[in-house]
Structures are given as C-alpha cells and as structure tokens.
Amino acid sequence: MSEHAFTDAQREGLYRAIHERRDVRSQFLPDPIAPDVLARLLRAAHHAPSVGFMQPWDFIVIDRLQTKQAVKSLYDRANADAAENYAGDRAALYRRLKLEGIVESPINLCITCDRTRGGPHVLGRNTMLDADLFSTCLAVQNLWLAARAEGIGVGWVSIVDPVELAGVLALPTHVVPLAYLCLGYVSEFLARPELETAGWRARLPLDSLLHGNQWAEPLRDEALLLALRDSTTDTPR
C-alpha cells in the first residue's frame, strides 16, 4: 500500500459518500444550511481540478423565493415538453416521477462556466474545447460528495432551457449555466437511486462496460475481473 494512502476509516468514508450519494428530489427538509457548512461545500467545489488551472466556475447562491419560482416555471414548461417524448406506460411513469425540488429546498445553487476565463489560449484546451465544461462538472461532483458527507442532499435540475435560465439569472453571454442544483437537509437518503426504484432504469453491470486496449477487445485481465466479481463496493448501501 502506498504511504500516501488514506487510513482505512478515511477511505471508507470517501467510498461511502460515492456510493450513498443520491439525486434528491422528494426528501428535502426546510431546515436552513448553516453558513459555515455551505462555505465548506463551496470550498470543496472550488478545489476541483480544471484544465489549464482556468477554474471556469462561478457559484450563484439562490435563496429568494421569487427567483426559485421563476426557475420552477421554466422547469414546468420544459418538463411538459419532455413528457411528449414518451407514450403509453412509459409516459404515465414519467408523469408520476418527481424530478426537482426547486421550491422545497432551502438553497438553490447554479454553478456556471465562464468559457472565456484564462484567455483565448488555455493550456491543455487546444484540442478539447469543451474541457472547461468538463472541469466545471468536476466542481459539481466535488460539491455533491462533500454534501453527502455533511448529510445534505443535492438534486440536479437539468430539465430547464439553458438560454431561458441564463436570462432569469442575468448571466453574461459568455457564461453558461452548467448545473442548477437544489441543496438541503433530507428526511432520508434512499437505499437506491430513485429512478432505479421507480423502474425507469437499472444500474448497468460494470463488467459489461469494460474493454481491453480497443473497443472491440474484451478485457482479459483475469485478476481484475476476479477482483470485480469479489468486490462489494459497486452495491448501493
């Protein structure tokens, strides 16, 4: 084991946050998030890696009911449009799903991406121009895992038109609203993802997603395959 590895307890805490993280929609409590706790979450997000160390993110902390309601109206319209993609039982199931907690959660947080930060030539971004967006997603994940460690639920609301959302939040034209998040303490963290429990989709088996060296080649590392079969870390708690 590396001398740089965490202790067993620290490592278990990290993996617990990863496997018990949930996209929360229905379990928010009205309890406020203390400023020092929210500060820790924002600091965790700000310590995400980023291409060329450009740190393209900004954080809009939203606690005004009027703003939440305006975003909720955007969601309602976009969700009605999305429901038209499905028919029959699938459409009925979609309409039963609760896919946001915008008004119920005490804090909404929009994490944005400034696509001009760092100037026209960002180190490492010459061939992958969307690496700034990928970097901002890492800030979202940092915040999400830190929130789980604090006992705070997070829900990502993606069913909104980004142009309309940018208008509601008065964003500059070069800034993209990458993630609109609902944050708050919760009554429970579900044992399994809500969409899995509802029967929308199941978790794919990891061994069906593995390849060796090239896409068409199966993974032939028997020791790794055996370790995957023996491991329980892919099972939600």
Short mmCIF file of C-alpha atoms in Angstrom, two decimals, residues 48-234:
data_model
loop_
_atom_site.label_atom_id
_atom_site.label_comp_id
_atom_site.label_asym_id
_atom_site.label_seq_id
_atom_site.Cartn_x
_atom_site.Cartn_y
_atom_site.Cartn_z
CA ALA A 48 -11.85 20.70 -8.24
CA PRO A 49 -9.24 20.14 -10.94
CA SER A 50 -9.56 22.24 -14.09
CA VAL A 51 -7.90 22.30 -17.49
CA GLY A 52 -5.01 24.77 -17.50
CA PHE A 53 -6.00 25.64 -13.92
CA MET A 54 -8.53 28.01 -15.52
CA GLN A 55 -11.13 27.49 -12.73
CA PRO A 56 -14.03 28.40 -15.04
CA TRP A 57 -16.76 28.14 -12.42
CA ASP A 58 -18.81 30.73 -10.55
CA PHE A 59 -21.46 29.99 -7.93
CA ILE A 60 -24.85 31.73 -7.74
CA VAL A 61 -26.41 31.08 -4.33
CA ILE A 62 -30.19 31.41 -4.60
CA ASP A 63 -32.45 31.71 -1.57
CA ARG A 64 -35.02 34.20 -2.90
CA LEU A 65 -38.41 32.56 -3.39
CA GLN A 66 -39.21 34.76 -6.39
CA THR A 67 -36.14 33.50 -8.25
CA LYS A 68 -36.90 29.88 -7.34
CA GLN A 69 -40.44 30.26 -8.62
CA ALA A 70 -39.21 31.74 -11.89
CA VAL A 71 -36.90 28.75 -12.39
CA LYS A 72 -39.71 26.38 -11.39
CA SER A 73 -41.83 27.88 -14.18
CA LEU A 74 -39.02 27.14 -16.65
CA TYR A 75 -38.89 23.57 -15.37
CA ASP A 76 -42.68 23.11 -15.66
CA ARG A 77 -42.65 24.12 -19.33
CA ALA A 78 -39.59 22.04 -20.21
CA ASN A 79 -40.93 19.03 -18.32
CA ALA A 80 -44.25 19.17 -20.17
CA ASP A 81 -42.34 19.18 -23.46
CA ALA A 82 -40.12 16.28 -22.33
CA ALA A 83 -43.15 14.20 -21.39
CA GLU A 84 -44.21 14.24 -25.04
CA ASN A 85 -41.20 12.05 -25.87
CA TYR A 86 -42.87 9.05 -24.26
CA ALA A 87 -46.05 7.09 -24.86
CA GLY A 88 -48.19 4.56 -23.04
CA ASP A 89 -46.97 3.19 -19.73
CA ARG A 90 -43.62 4.96 -20.12
CA ALA A 91 -45.39 8.32 -20.44
CA ALA A 92 -47.54 7.58 -17.41
CA LEU A 93 -44.48 6.64 -15.37
CA TYR A 94 -42.64 9.78 -16.49
CA ARG A 95 -45.50 12.00 -15.36
CA ARG A 96 -45.51 10.32 -11.93
CA LEU A 97 -41.82 11.00 -11.34
CA LYS A 98 -40.85 13.98 -9.21
CA LEU A 99 -37.77 15.36 -10.91
CA GLU A 100 -37.00 18.52 -8.94
CA GLY A 101 -37.13 20.13 -5.52
CA ILE A 102 -36.62 23.74 -6.55
CA VAL A 103 -39.02 25.45 -4.15
CA GLU A 104 -38.82 22.86 -1.36
CA SER A 105 -35.04 23.03 -0.94
CA PRO A 106 -33.74 25.92 1.20
CA ILE A 107 -30.86 26.71 -1.18
CA ASN A 108 -30.62 26.56 -4.94
CA LEU A 109 -27.15 26.81 -6.43
CA CYS A 110 -26.30 27.47 -10.05
CA ILE A 111 -22.75 26.51 -10.99
CA THR A 112 -21.76 28.31 -14.15
CA CYS A 113 -18.89 28.03 -16.62
CA ASP A 114 -17.13 31.14 -17.90
CA ARG A 115 -15.91 29.96 -21.30
CA THR A 116 -13.56 32.93 -21.71
CA ARG A 117 -11.68 32.61 -18.42
CA GLY A 118 -7.96 32.22 -18.91
CA GLY A 119 -7.99 33.98 -22.29
CA PRO A 120 -8.13 32.58 -25.83
CA HIS A 121 -5.35 30.00 -25.35
CA VAL A 122 -5.87 27.91 -22.23
CA LEU A 123 -3.17 25.33 -21.56
CA GLY A 124 -4.49 21.85 -22.41
CA ARG A 125 -7.63 23.07 -24.17
CA ASN A 126 -6.34 23.43 -27.71
CA THR A 127 -7.82 20.15 -28.97
CA MET A 128 -10.63 19.54 -26.45
CA LEU A 129 -12.51 22.83 -26.46
CA ASP A 130 -15.17 21.56 -24.04
CA ALA A 131 -12.63 20.74 -21.33
CA ASP A 132 -13.82 23.85 -19.45
CA LEU A 133 -17.29 22.31 -19.24
CA PHE A 134 -15.81 19.00 -18.08
CA SER A 135 -13.83 20.87 -15.43
CA THR A 136 -16.96 22.56 -14.12
CA CYS A 137 -18.66 19.16 -13.87
CA LEU A 138 -15.83 18.11 -11.57
CA ALA A 139 -16.66 21.07 -9.32
CA VAL A 140 -20.25 19.82 -9.22
CA GLN A 141 -19.09 16.34 -8.23
CA ASN A 142 -16.78 17.69 -5.52
CA LEU A 143 -19.66 19.64 -4.02
CA TRP A 144 -22.02 16.68 -4.28
CA LEU A 145 -19.72 14.30 -2.43
CA ALA A 146 -18.90 16.88 0.24
CA ALA A 147 -22.63 17.50 0.69
CA ARG A 148 -23.25 13.80 1.25
CA ALA A 149 -20.55 13.75 3.91
CA GLU A 150 -22.34 16.68 5.60
CA GLY A 151 -25.72 14.90 5.43
CA ILE A 152 -27.01 17.34 2.82
CA GLY A 153 -28.92 16.22 -0.26
CA VAL A 154 -28.33 17.57 -3.75
CA GLY A 155 -30.62 17.41 -6.76
CA TRP A 156 -29.51 18.38 -10.27
CA VAL A 157 -32.32 20.01 -12.28
CA SER A 158 -31.44 19.51 -15.94
CA ILE A 159 -34.97 19.89 -17.31
CA VAL A 160 -34.68 23.63 -17.97
CA ASP A 161 -33.79 25.54 -21.10
CA PRO A 162 -30.26 26.91 -20.51
CA VAL A 163 -30.87 30.08 -22.51
CA GLU A 164 -34.01 30.89 -20.54
CA LEU A 165 -32.24 30.02 -17.27
CA ALA A 166 -29.39 32.37 -18.18
CA GLY A 167 -31.98 35.08 -18.70
CA VAL A 168 -33.60 34.55 -15.30
CA LEU A 169 -30.18 34.69 -13.62
CA ALA A 170 -28.98 37.63 -15.75
CA LEU A 171 -25.82 35.81 -16.84
CA PRO A 172 -23.30 37.43 -19.19
CA THR A 173 -23.39 35.99 -22.71
CA HIS A 174 -20.07 34.16 -22.29
CA VAL A 175 -21.20 32.37 -19.13
CA VAL A 176 -23.06 29.04 -19.33
CA PRO A 177 -25.42 27.80 -16.58
CA LEU A 178 -23.94 24.32 -16.36
CA ALA A 179 -25.69 22.90 -13.27
CA TYR A 180 -28.77 24.07 -11.41
CA LEU A 181 -28.72 22.32 -8.03
CA CYS A 182 -31.15 22.03 -5.13
CA LEU A 183 -29.47 21.73 -1.71
CA GLY A 184 -30.88 20.89 1.69
CA TYR A 185 -31.03 18.51 4.59
CA VAL A 186 -33.22 15.49 3.88
CA SER A 187 -35.55 13.13 5.71
CA GLU A 188 -33.59 10.18 4.29
CA PHE A 189 -31.11 9.11 1.66
CA LEU A 190 -32.74 6.37 -0.38
CA ALA A 191 -31.04 2.97 -0.48
CA ARG A 192 -31.09 3.03 -4.28
CA PRO A 193 -31.39 5.79 -6.88
CA GLU A 194 -34.97 6.96 -7.21
CA LEU A 195 -35.17 6.22 -10.94
CA GLU A 196 -33.95 2.68 -10.29
CA THR A 197 -36.54 2.13 -7.57
CA ALA A 198 -39.28 3.54 -9.82
CA GLY A 199 -38.34 1.09 -12.58
CA TRP A 200 -37.14 3.73 -15.05
CA ARG A 201 -33.65 2.25 -15.48
CA ALA A 202 -31.41 -0.25 -13.70
CA ARG A 203 -27.71 0.16 -12.96
CA LEU A 204 -25.66 -1.41 -15.73
CA PRO A 205 -23.27 -4.19 -14.67
CA LEU A 206 -19.73 -2.82 -14.66
CA ASP A 207 -18.26 -5.88 -16.40
CA SER A 208 -20.47 -5.19 -19.43
CA LEU A 209 -18.79 -1.78 -19.82
CA LEU A 210 -15.17 -2.90 -19.77
CA HIS A 211 -12.89 -3.22 -22.82
CA GLY A 212 -9.25 -4.15 -23.24
CA ASN A 213 -6.93 -1.92 -25.26
CA GLN A 214 -9.50 -1.34 -28.01
CA TRP A 215 -13.29 -1.09 -28.10
CA ALA A 216 -13.85 -4.43 -29.79
CA GLU A 217 -11.50 -6.34 -27.49
CA PRO A 218 -12.76 -7.85 -24.23
CA LEU A 219 -10.86 -7.18 -21.04
CA ARG A 220 -8.61 -10.18 -20.41
CA ASP A 221 -7.05 -9.21 -17.08
CA GLU A 222 -8.23 -12.20 -15.05
CA ALA A 223 -7.01 -10.77 -11.75
CA LEU A 224 -9.00 -7.58 -12.30
CA LEU A 225 -12.09 -9.48 -13.42
CA LEU A 226 -11.88 -11.67 -10.32
CA ALA A 227 -11.45 -8.61 -8.09
CA LEU A 228 -14.52 -7.06 -9.67
CA ARG A 229 -16.58 -10.19 -9.06
CA ASP A 230 -15.43 -10.37 -5.44
CA SER A 231 -15.89 -6.67 -4.72
CA THR A 232 -18.97 -5.36 -2.93
CA THR A 233 -18.18 -1.69 -3.47
CA ASP A 234 -20.46 -1.45 -6.51
#
